[in-house]
Structures are given as structure tokens and as C-alpha cells.
Coordinates of C-alpha atoms in Angstrom, one line a residue:
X333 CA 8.9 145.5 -96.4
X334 CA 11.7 144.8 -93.8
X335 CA 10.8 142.0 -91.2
X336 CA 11.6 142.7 -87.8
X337 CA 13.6 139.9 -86.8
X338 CA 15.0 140.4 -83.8
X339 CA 13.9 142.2 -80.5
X340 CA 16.1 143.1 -77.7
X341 CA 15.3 143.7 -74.1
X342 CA 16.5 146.5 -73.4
X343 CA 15.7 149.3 -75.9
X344 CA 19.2 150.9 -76.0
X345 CA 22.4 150.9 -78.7
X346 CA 24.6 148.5 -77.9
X347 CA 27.3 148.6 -75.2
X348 CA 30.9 147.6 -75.0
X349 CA 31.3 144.5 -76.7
X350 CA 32.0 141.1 -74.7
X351 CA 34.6 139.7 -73.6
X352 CA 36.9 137.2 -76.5
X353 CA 35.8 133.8 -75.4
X354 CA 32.0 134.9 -75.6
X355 CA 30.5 131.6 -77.7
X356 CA 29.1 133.0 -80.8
X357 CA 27.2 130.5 -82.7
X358 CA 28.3 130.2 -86.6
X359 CA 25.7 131.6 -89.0
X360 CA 23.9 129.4 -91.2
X361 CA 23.9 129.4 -95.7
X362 CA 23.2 133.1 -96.2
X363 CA 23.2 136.4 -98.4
X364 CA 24.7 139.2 -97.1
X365 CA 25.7 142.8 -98.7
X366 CA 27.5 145.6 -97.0
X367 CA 27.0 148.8 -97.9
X368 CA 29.5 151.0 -96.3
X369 CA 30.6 154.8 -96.2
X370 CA 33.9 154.5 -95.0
X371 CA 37.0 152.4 -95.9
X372 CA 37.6 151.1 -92.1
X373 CA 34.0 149.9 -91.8
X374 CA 34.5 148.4 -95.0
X375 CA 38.1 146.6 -94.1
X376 CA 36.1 145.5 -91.0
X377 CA 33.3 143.9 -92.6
X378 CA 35.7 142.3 -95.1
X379 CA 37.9 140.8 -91.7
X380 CA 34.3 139.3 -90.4
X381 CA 33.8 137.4 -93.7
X382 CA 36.9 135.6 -93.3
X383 CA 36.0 134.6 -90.0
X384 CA 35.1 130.8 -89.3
X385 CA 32.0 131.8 -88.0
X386 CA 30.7 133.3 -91.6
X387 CA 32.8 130.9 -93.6
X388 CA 29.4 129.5 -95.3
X389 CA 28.1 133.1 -95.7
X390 CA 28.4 134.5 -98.9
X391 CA 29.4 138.4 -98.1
X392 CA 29.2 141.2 -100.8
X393 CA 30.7 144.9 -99.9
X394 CA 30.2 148.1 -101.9
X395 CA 30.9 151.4 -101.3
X396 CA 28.1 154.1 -101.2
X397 CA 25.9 153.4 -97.6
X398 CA 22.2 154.2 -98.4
X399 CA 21.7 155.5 -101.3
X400 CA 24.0 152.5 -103.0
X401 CA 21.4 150.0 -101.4
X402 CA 18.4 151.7 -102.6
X403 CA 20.0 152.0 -106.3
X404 CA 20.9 148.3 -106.1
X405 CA 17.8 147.1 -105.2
X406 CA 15.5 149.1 -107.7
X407 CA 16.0 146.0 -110.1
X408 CA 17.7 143.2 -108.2
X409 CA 16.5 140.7 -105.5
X410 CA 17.6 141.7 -102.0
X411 CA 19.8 139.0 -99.9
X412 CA 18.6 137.5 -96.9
X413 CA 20.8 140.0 -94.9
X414 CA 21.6 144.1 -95.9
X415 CA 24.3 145.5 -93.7
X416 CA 24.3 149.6 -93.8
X417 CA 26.6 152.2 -92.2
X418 CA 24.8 155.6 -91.9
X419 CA 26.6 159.0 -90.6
X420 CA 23.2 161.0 -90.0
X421 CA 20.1 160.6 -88.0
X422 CA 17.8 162.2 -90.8
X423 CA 19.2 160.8 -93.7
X424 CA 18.9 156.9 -92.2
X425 CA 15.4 157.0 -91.2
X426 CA 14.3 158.3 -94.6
X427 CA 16.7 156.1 -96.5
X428 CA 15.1 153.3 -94.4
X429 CA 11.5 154.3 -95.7
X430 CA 13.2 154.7 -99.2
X431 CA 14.7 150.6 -98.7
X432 CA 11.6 149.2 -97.7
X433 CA 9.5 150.1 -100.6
X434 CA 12.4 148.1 -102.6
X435 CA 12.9 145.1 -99.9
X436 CA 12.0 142.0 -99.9
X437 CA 9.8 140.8 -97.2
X438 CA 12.5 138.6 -94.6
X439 CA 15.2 140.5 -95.0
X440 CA 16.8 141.6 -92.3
X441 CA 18.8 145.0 -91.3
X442 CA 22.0 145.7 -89.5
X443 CA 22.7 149.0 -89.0
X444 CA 25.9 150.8 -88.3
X445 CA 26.2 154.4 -87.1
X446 CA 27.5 156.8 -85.0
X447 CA 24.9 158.1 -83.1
X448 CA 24.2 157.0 -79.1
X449 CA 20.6 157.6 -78.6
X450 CA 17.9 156.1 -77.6
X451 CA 14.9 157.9 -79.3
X452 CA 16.9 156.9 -82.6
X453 CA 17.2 153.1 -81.5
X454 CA 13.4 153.0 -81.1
X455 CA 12.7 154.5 -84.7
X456 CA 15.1 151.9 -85.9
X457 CA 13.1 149.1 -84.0
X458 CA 9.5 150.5 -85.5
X459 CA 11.1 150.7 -89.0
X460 CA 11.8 146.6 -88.2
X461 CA 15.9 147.3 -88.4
X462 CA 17.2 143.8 -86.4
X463 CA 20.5 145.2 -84.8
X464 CA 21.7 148.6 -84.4
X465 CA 26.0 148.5 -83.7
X466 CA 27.5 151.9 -83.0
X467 CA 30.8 153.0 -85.1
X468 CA 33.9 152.3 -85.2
X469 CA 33.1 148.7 -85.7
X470 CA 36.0 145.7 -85.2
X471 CA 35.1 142.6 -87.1
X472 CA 33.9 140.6 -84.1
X473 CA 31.3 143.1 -84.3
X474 CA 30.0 142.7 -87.3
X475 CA 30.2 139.2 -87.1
X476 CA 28.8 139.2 -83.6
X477 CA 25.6 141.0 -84.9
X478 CA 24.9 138.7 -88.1
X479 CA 25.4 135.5 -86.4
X480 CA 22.8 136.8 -83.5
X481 CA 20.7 136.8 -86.2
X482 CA 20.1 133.3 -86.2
X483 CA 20.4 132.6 -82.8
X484 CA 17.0 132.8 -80.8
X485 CA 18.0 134.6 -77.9
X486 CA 15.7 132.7 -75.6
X487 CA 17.5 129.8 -76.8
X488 CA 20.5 128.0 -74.7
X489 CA 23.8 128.5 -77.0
X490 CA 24.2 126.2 -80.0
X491 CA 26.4 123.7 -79.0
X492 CA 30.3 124.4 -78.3
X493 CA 32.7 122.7 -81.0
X494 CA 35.9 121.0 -78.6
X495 CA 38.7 119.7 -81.2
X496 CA 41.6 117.6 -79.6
X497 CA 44.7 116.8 -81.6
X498 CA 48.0 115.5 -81.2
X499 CA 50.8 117.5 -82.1
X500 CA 52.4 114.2 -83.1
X501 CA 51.1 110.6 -83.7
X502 CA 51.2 108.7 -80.2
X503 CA 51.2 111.1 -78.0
X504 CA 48.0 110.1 -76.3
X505 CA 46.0 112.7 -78.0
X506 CA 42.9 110.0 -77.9
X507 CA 43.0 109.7 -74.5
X508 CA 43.4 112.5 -73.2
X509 CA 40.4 114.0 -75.1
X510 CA 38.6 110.7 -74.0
X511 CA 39.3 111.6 -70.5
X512 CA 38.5 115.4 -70.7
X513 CA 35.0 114.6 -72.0
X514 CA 34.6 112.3 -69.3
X515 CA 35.3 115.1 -67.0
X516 CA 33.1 117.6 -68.7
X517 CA 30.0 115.1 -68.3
X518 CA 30.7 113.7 -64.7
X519 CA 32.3 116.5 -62.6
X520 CA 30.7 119.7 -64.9
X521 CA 27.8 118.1 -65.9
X522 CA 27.5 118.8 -69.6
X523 CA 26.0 116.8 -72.2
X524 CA 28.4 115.9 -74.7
X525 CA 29.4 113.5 -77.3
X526 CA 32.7 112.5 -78.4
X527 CA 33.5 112.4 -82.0
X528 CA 36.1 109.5 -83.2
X529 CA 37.2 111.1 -86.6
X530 CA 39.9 108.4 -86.9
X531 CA 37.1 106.0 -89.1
X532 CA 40.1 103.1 -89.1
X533 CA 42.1 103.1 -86.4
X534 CA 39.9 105.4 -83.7
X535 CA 40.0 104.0 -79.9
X536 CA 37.1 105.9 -78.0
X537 CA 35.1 102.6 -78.4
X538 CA 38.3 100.6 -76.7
X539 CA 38.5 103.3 -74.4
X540 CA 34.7 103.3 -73.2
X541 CA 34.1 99.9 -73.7
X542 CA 31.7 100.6 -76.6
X543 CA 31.3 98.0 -79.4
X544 CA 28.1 99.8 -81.2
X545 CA 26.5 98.3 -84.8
X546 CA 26.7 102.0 -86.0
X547 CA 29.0 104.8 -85.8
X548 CA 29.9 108.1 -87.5
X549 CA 30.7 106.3 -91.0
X550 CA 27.2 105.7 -91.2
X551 CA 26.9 109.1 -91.4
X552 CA 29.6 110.4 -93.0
X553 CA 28.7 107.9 -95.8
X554 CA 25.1 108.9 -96.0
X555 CA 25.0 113.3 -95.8
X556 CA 21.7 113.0 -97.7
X557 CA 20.1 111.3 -94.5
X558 CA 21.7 113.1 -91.9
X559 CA 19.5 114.5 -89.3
X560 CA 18.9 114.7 -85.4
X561 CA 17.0 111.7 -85.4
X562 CA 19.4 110.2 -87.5
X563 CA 22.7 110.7 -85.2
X564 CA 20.5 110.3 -82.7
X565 CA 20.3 106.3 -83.3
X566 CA 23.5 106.1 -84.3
X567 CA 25.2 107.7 -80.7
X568 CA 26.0 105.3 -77.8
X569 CA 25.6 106.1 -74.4
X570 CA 28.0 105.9 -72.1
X571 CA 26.8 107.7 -68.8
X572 CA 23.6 110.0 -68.3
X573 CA 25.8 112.7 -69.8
X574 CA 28.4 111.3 -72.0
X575 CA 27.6 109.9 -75.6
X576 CA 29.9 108.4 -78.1
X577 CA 30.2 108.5 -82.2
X578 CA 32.3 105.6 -82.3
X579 CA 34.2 105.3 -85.3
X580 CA 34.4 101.3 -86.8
X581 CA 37.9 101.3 -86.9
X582 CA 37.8 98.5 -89.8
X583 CA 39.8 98.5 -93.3
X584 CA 37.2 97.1 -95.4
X585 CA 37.1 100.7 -97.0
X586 CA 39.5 103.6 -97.6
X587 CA 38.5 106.7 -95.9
X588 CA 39.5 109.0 -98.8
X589 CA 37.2 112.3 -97.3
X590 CA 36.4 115.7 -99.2
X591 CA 36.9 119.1 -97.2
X592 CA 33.4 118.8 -96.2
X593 CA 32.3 115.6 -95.3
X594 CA 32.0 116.0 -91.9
X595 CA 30.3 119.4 -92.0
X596 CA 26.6 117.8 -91.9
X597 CA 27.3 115.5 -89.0
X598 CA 28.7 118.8 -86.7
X599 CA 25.8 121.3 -87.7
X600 CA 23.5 118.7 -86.0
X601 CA 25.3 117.9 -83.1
X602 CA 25.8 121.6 -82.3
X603 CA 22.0 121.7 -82.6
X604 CA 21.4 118.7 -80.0
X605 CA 24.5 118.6 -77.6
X606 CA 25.7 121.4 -75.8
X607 CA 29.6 120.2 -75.8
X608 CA 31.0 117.8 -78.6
X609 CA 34.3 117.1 -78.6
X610 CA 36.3 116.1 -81.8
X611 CA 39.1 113.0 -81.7
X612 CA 40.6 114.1 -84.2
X613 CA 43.6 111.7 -85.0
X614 CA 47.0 113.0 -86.3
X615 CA 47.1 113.6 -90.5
X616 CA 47.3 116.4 -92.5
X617 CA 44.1 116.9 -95.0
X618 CA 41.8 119.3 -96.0
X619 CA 38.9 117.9 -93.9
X620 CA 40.9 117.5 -90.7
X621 CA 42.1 121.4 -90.8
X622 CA 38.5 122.5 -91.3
X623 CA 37.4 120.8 -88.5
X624 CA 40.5 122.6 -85.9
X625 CA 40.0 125.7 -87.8
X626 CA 36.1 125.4 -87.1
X627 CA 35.8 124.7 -83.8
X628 CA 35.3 127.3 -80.7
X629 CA 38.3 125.6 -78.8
X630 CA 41.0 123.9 -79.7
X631 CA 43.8 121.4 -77.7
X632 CA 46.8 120.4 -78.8
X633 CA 48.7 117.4 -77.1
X634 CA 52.3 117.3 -76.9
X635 CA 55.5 115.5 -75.7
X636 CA 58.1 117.5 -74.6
X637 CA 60.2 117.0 -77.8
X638 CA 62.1 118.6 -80.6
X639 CA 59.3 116.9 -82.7
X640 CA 56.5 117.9 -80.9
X641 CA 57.4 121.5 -80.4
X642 CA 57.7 122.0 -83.6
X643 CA 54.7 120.9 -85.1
X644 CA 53.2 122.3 -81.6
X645 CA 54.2 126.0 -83.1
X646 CA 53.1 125.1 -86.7
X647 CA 50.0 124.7 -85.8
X648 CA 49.5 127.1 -83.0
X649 CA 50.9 129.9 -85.6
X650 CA 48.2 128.5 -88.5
X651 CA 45.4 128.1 -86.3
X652 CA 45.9 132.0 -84.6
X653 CA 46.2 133.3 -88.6
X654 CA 43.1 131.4 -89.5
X655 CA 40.9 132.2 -86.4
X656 CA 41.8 135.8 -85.6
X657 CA 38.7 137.1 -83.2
X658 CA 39.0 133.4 -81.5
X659 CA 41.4 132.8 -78.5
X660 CA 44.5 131.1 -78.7
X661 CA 44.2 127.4 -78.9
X662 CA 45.3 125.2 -75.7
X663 CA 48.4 122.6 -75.4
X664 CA 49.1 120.7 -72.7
X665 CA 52.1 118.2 -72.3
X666 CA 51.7 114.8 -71.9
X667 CA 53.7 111.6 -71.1
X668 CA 56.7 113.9 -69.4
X669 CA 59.0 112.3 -67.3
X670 CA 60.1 108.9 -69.4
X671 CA 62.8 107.6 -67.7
X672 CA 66.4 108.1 -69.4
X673 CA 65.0 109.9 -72.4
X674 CA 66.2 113.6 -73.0
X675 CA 63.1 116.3 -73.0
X676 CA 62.8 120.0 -73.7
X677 CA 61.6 121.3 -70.5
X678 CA 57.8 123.1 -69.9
X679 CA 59.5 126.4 -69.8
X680 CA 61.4 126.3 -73.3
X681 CA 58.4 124.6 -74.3
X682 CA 56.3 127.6 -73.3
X683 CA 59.1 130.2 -74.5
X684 CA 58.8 129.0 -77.9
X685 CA 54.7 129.0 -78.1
X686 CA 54.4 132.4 -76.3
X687 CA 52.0 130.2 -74.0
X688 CA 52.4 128.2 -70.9
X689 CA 50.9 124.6 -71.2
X690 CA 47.5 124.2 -69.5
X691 CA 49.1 120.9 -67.4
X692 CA 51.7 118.5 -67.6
X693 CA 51.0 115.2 -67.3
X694 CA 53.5 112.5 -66.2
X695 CA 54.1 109.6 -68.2
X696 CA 52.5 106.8 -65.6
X697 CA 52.6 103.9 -68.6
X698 CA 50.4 101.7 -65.5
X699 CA 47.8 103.2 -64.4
X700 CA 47.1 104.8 -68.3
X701 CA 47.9 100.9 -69.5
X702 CA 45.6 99.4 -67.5
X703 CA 42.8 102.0 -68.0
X704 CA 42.9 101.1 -71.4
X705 CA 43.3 97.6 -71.8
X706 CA 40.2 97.7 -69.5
X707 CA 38.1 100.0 -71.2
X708 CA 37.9 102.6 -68.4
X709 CA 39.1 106.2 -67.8
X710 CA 41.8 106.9 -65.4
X711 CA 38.8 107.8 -62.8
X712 CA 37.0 104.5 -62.7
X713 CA 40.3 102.6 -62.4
X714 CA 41.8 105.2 -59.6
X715 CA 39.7 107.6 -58.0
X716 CA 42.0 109.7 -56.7
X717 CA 44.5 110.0 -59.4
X718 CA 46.2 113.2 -59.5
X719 CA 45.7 113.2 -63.4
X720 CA 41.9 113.5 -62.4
X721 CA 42.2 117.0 -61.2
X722 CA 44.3 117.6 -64.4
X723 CA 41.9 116.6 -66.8
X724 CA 39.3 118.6 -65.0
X725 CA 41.4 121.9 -65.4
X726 CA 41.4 121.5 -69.1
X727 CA 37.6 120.9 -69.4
X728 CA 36.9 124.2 -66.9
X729 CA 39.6 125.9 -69.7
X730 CA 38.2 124.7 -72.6
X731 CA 34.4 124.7 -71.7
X732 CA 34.7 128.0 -69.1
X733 CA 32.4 126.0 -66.9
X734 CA 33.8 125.7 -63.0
X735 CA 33.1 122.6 -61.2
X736 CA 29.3 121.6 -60.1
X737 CA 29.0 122.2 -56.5
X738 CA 28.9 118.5 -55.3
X739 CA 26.4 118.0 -52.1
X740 CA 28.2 117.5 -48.4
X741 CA 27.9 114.7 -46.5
X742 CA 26.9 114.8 -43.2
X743 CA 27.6 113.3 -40.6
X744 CA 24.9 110.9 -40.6
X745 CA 25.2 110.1 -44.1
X746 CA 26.9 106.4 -43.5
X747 CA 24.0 105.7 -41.2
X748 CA 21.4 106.5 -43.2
X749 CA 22.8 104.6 -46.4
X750 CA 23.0 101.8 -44.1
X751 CA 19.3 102.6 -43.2
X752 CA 18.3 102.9 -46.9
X753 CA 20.0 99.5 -47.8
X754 CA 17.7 97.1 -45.3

């Protein structure tokens, strides 16, 4: 029998998808087999398997809608998802009735057809089909529709994947996602961690004045015990809102890592924090380009330099092949304006991405030294800091959060702190 796994609101096909930067969750280890009617909902299903968000799906098409799946399933198990396109209204619900004497109870049902109507959607509903997605279909929507599978929509959104990463090494890539995430937790009020994927030479503990016992080798080192509770004990708080991985930054080991060592520690910090944001230090290995290519947003930070450009448009042109229902990544400049040194200006900069740079930071070597020779972001040390307001921008870009709404003062307020203080 099909299981009805999912119930929405309002008992109508779906509308016009959402916008690009909607946050679709990543679906979880599962089964799924297409069985299509044409070639271009076929070629569409095929695009959504190669999207990072189904990357640890295992996706079967055929040919043949209906009347394939019922034939298939006569002597073989049924996966944990069966996506079907349908042309006809009278054909699908008795090819339904035909599938669920075959299906296995928990499967669940996308289907994808042509027809707009309501007294159809609720016959779908009763027959326990999860999603109904009218035709044509683009690959967002296919993987739009599996992924919601998994996601309880009373539930807030799995948490949102931030990767920072420095288009060449010493650009301040570490601070400046140090500094973002600080803005995310103070001024948007997000929880979020900061991941320092640079195990022996990482600075987010420096930079927050953080010497933990335990860090993300611990868990990297030990995938067989990693759990919420686990990462739990091993995060460090910083502020109410702002928790560290620290990495231990030692060379008593060699941090040789396989494509998917970190893949345990990020499924459960999606399912705990709703922003984490990756340090992800400047080398070239399979691990390091699975974690850009699987995160919902991506920075790049560059100095305006031959250098830097080019490995700016390297990865900006990988990263847009690999992610192709995602949104561009982000770059912003940083350290512009060293005295007597020749740079390629923002706009030649932005000419040659096809994108303008979220902010340019100028290269202040003071205030940014003494921040981190003191352990403190650029905010504690100078509170009015024009970099501030940068560093917010690209948190409101990369989370699409606007600033919390901060209380005004009134003119009484001095009094009455003075009042509260006797």
C-alpha cells in the first residue's frame, strides 16, 4: 500500500515555483525511480540527480510512465521513492490502484502531470500520492519535490551550509568569515557555528580567544560516534548565538582526509544550527571541493590581483557548472588599497567575473592587526568601524536575513540606567 507522507495545506496543484535562493534542504540516503513518458521530463529528472542536493540519492530513470512501474514492481522490491509522469486523468488513478497492490508499504509517490484541477489533486491525496507537480517540469522541480519529502513542513529549515574561501592563501579569508559569523549572530541574531576546516594551521580559536580541549578532529577522527550530543560537547561558546568548532591547529598528525570525512560532522550541524559557516582554508582536494560544492552559499575572498582573479574565475566558473539550480557564489575584495602596490581595479575585477563584488574592504593592517593579536573581532575593538557595516552586508547577502530591529532609546534611557545601577 502507498503511505501518505505528506499533507499540504492547501488542497490545490502546485503553483509557480519559488524564487532561486529558496533554501531547499538536501535529501537524505535514498531510492528513487523515475518513470517517465516523455524525453524532457526524463532529461529533467536526470538534471535533478546531479544536483548537490540529491548527490547521496541513488536515482534510476526508465522510460514507460505507469504501466513500466507496475511491470517493474510485479517481482522486485519498490524504492523508498517512485517518481511517475502521467498524461491522463483516468489512466493515473487506475494505474495508482494497479501500483498499490504491488507497493511496498512507505513508499512514497511523486506525481507528474498535466492536468490543473483540484478534484484530481484530492483523488491523488486519498490514493496517499505525497506531491503532485504539474508538467513541464525543470530540475529544481523535481528536486524541490523529493527533498520536501524529508523535510517536516512544520519544521524550521534544516540548517543553511555558509562556505568561505580564499581565492588565494593570505588574503584574510579566515577573518573575514570569522567576522561575518560574528555579524550573523550579534546584529541578525542567528545561531551559528563556525567550522575551522584548517585542522593544522586554522585561526578561529586565535581569533575568538578560544583555547577548547576538543575540536572538530575529534570528530572527524571518530565518524562512528558522531552525533548531536556528540558535537554538542565538543562546540565552544562564544556569545549566546555564536559557537565555535575550533580546529587544534597542532602537527602531531597529518591531516591526509577522504572526500567524505567531513560529511557526518555537517549532516548534524544542519540538524542543530540554523547557520554554520565553513573556514575553509586555501588547498585543492577532494574533501575541500565537496564541501564549496555542497553548501547553499558560497564566498570567495580576494585581493585585487592578477593572481586572485584568476583563481577568483576558476572557481566561480566550476562552482556555477557544479551547482546549476544554486545562485552564483559571492566574492568580495579585501585588503584593497596597499600603499605603492599595483591592483586590478573592482570594475575589471567585476568585468572579468560577470559579477560585481559584494564589498571592498580596505586594507587597514591596524585595526585588523590588533583585532587579531587580541583575539577580538573588528567590532569589539572599534565599534564604529566602517568595516562593521561591511561585514553585515555580506551576512544579509549570504543568509537573506535583514537586520534585527534594535530597540530605541529614549530619552530617559541614561537616567534610568543610572536608576537601575544604585
Amino acid at each position: 500500500m502507498i503511505s501518505y507522507a505528506r499533507q499540504t495545506q492547501e488542497e490545490q496543484p502546485q503553483a509557480a515555483p519559488p524564487p532561486m535562493e529558496e533554501h531547499i534542504a538536501p535529501a537524505p540516503r535514498v531510492s528513487v525511480q523515475a518513470f517517465c513518458e516523455t524525453v524532457e521530463t526524463a532529461a529533467a529528472v536526470q538534471a535533478a540527480g546531479e544536483d548537490r542536493r540529491l548527490g547521496k540519492a541513488h536515482l534510476k530513470i526508465q522510460m514507460g510512465g505507469m504501466a513500466a512501474a507496475i511491470e517493474a514492481y510485479r517481482s522486485a522490491p519498490t524504492p523508498n521513492v517512485i517518481v511517475l509522469e502521467s498524461d491522463g486523468r483516468s489512466d493515473l488513478l487506475g494505474g495508482l490502484d494497479q501500483l498499490a497492490t504491488v507497493c511496498d508499504a512507505g513508499t512514497r509517490v511523486v506525481v507528474i502531470g498535466r492536468i490543473n484541477d483540484v478534484t484530481l489533486y484530492r483523488e491523488l491525496v486519498r490514493r496517499g500520492v505525497s506531491d503532485y507537480v504539474l508538467a513541464p517540469v525543470g530540475a529544481i522541480d523535481v528536486v524541490r519535490s523529493i527533498c520536501n519529502l524529508f523535510s517536516a513542513p512544520e519544521a524550521k529549515a534544516v540548517g543553511r551550509i555558509i562556505a568561505v574561501v580564499g581565492a588565494k592563501g593570505g588574503v584574510g579569508a579566515s577573518t573575514i568569515s570569522h567576522n561575518v559569523a560574528w555579524a550573523i549572530a550579534r546584529d541578525l541574531a542567528m545561531d551559528a557555528v563556525v567550522a575551522d576546516l584548517d585542522l593544522a594551521f586554522g585561526t578561529a580559536g586565535l581569533d575568538y580567544n578560544q583555547d577548547p580541549p576538543q575540536g572538530i578532529a575529534d570528530a572527524v577522527f571518530s565518524p562512528d560516534r558522531v552525533d548531536t550530543a556528540f558535537i554538542d560537547r565538543l562546540l565552544s561558546k562564544c556569545t549566546d548565538h555564536l559557537s565555535l568548532l575550533a580546529a587544534p591547529a597542532t602537527l602531531d598528525r597529518v591531516y591526509d582526509f577522504g572526500t567524505d570525512a567531513f560529511d557526518a560532522v555537517f549532516d548534524t550541524l544542519r540538524s542543530t544550527m540554523p547557520c554554520i559557516v565553513l573556514d575553509v582554508p586555501h588547498q585543492w582536494a577532494g574533501w575541500t571541493k565537496r564541501a564549496l560544492i555542497g553548501a547553499d552559499d558560497i564566498l570567495i575572498v580576494a585581493a585585487p590581483d592578477l593572481a586572485n582573479l584568476r583563481n577568483t574565475k576558476n572557481l566561480f566558473d566550476l562552482l556555477k557548472a557544479a551547482r546549476p539550480n544554486d545562485r552564483p557564489p559571492l566574492y568580495c575584495l579585501n585588503q584593497v588599497g596597499v600603499p605603492k602596490r599595483p591592483e586590478i581595479a573592482a570594475t575589471e575585477f567585476a568585468k572579468a567575473i560577470e559579477s560585481q563584488p559584494v564589498v571592498s574592504i580596505p586594507f587597514e593592517p591596524q585595526i585588523f592587526g590588533s583585532a587579531a593579536n587580541n583575539g577580538q573581532m573588528i567590532a569589539e575593538i572599534s565599534a564604529n568601524h566602517k568595516s562593521i557595516e561591511m561585514f553585515l552586508q555580506i551576512a544579509q547577502r549570504l543568509t537573506g536575513r535583514s537586520e534585527t530591529k534594535k530597540q530605541k532609546s529614549s530619552l530617559l534611557s541614561p537616567l534610568i540606567e543610572k536608576l537601575r545601577g544604585r
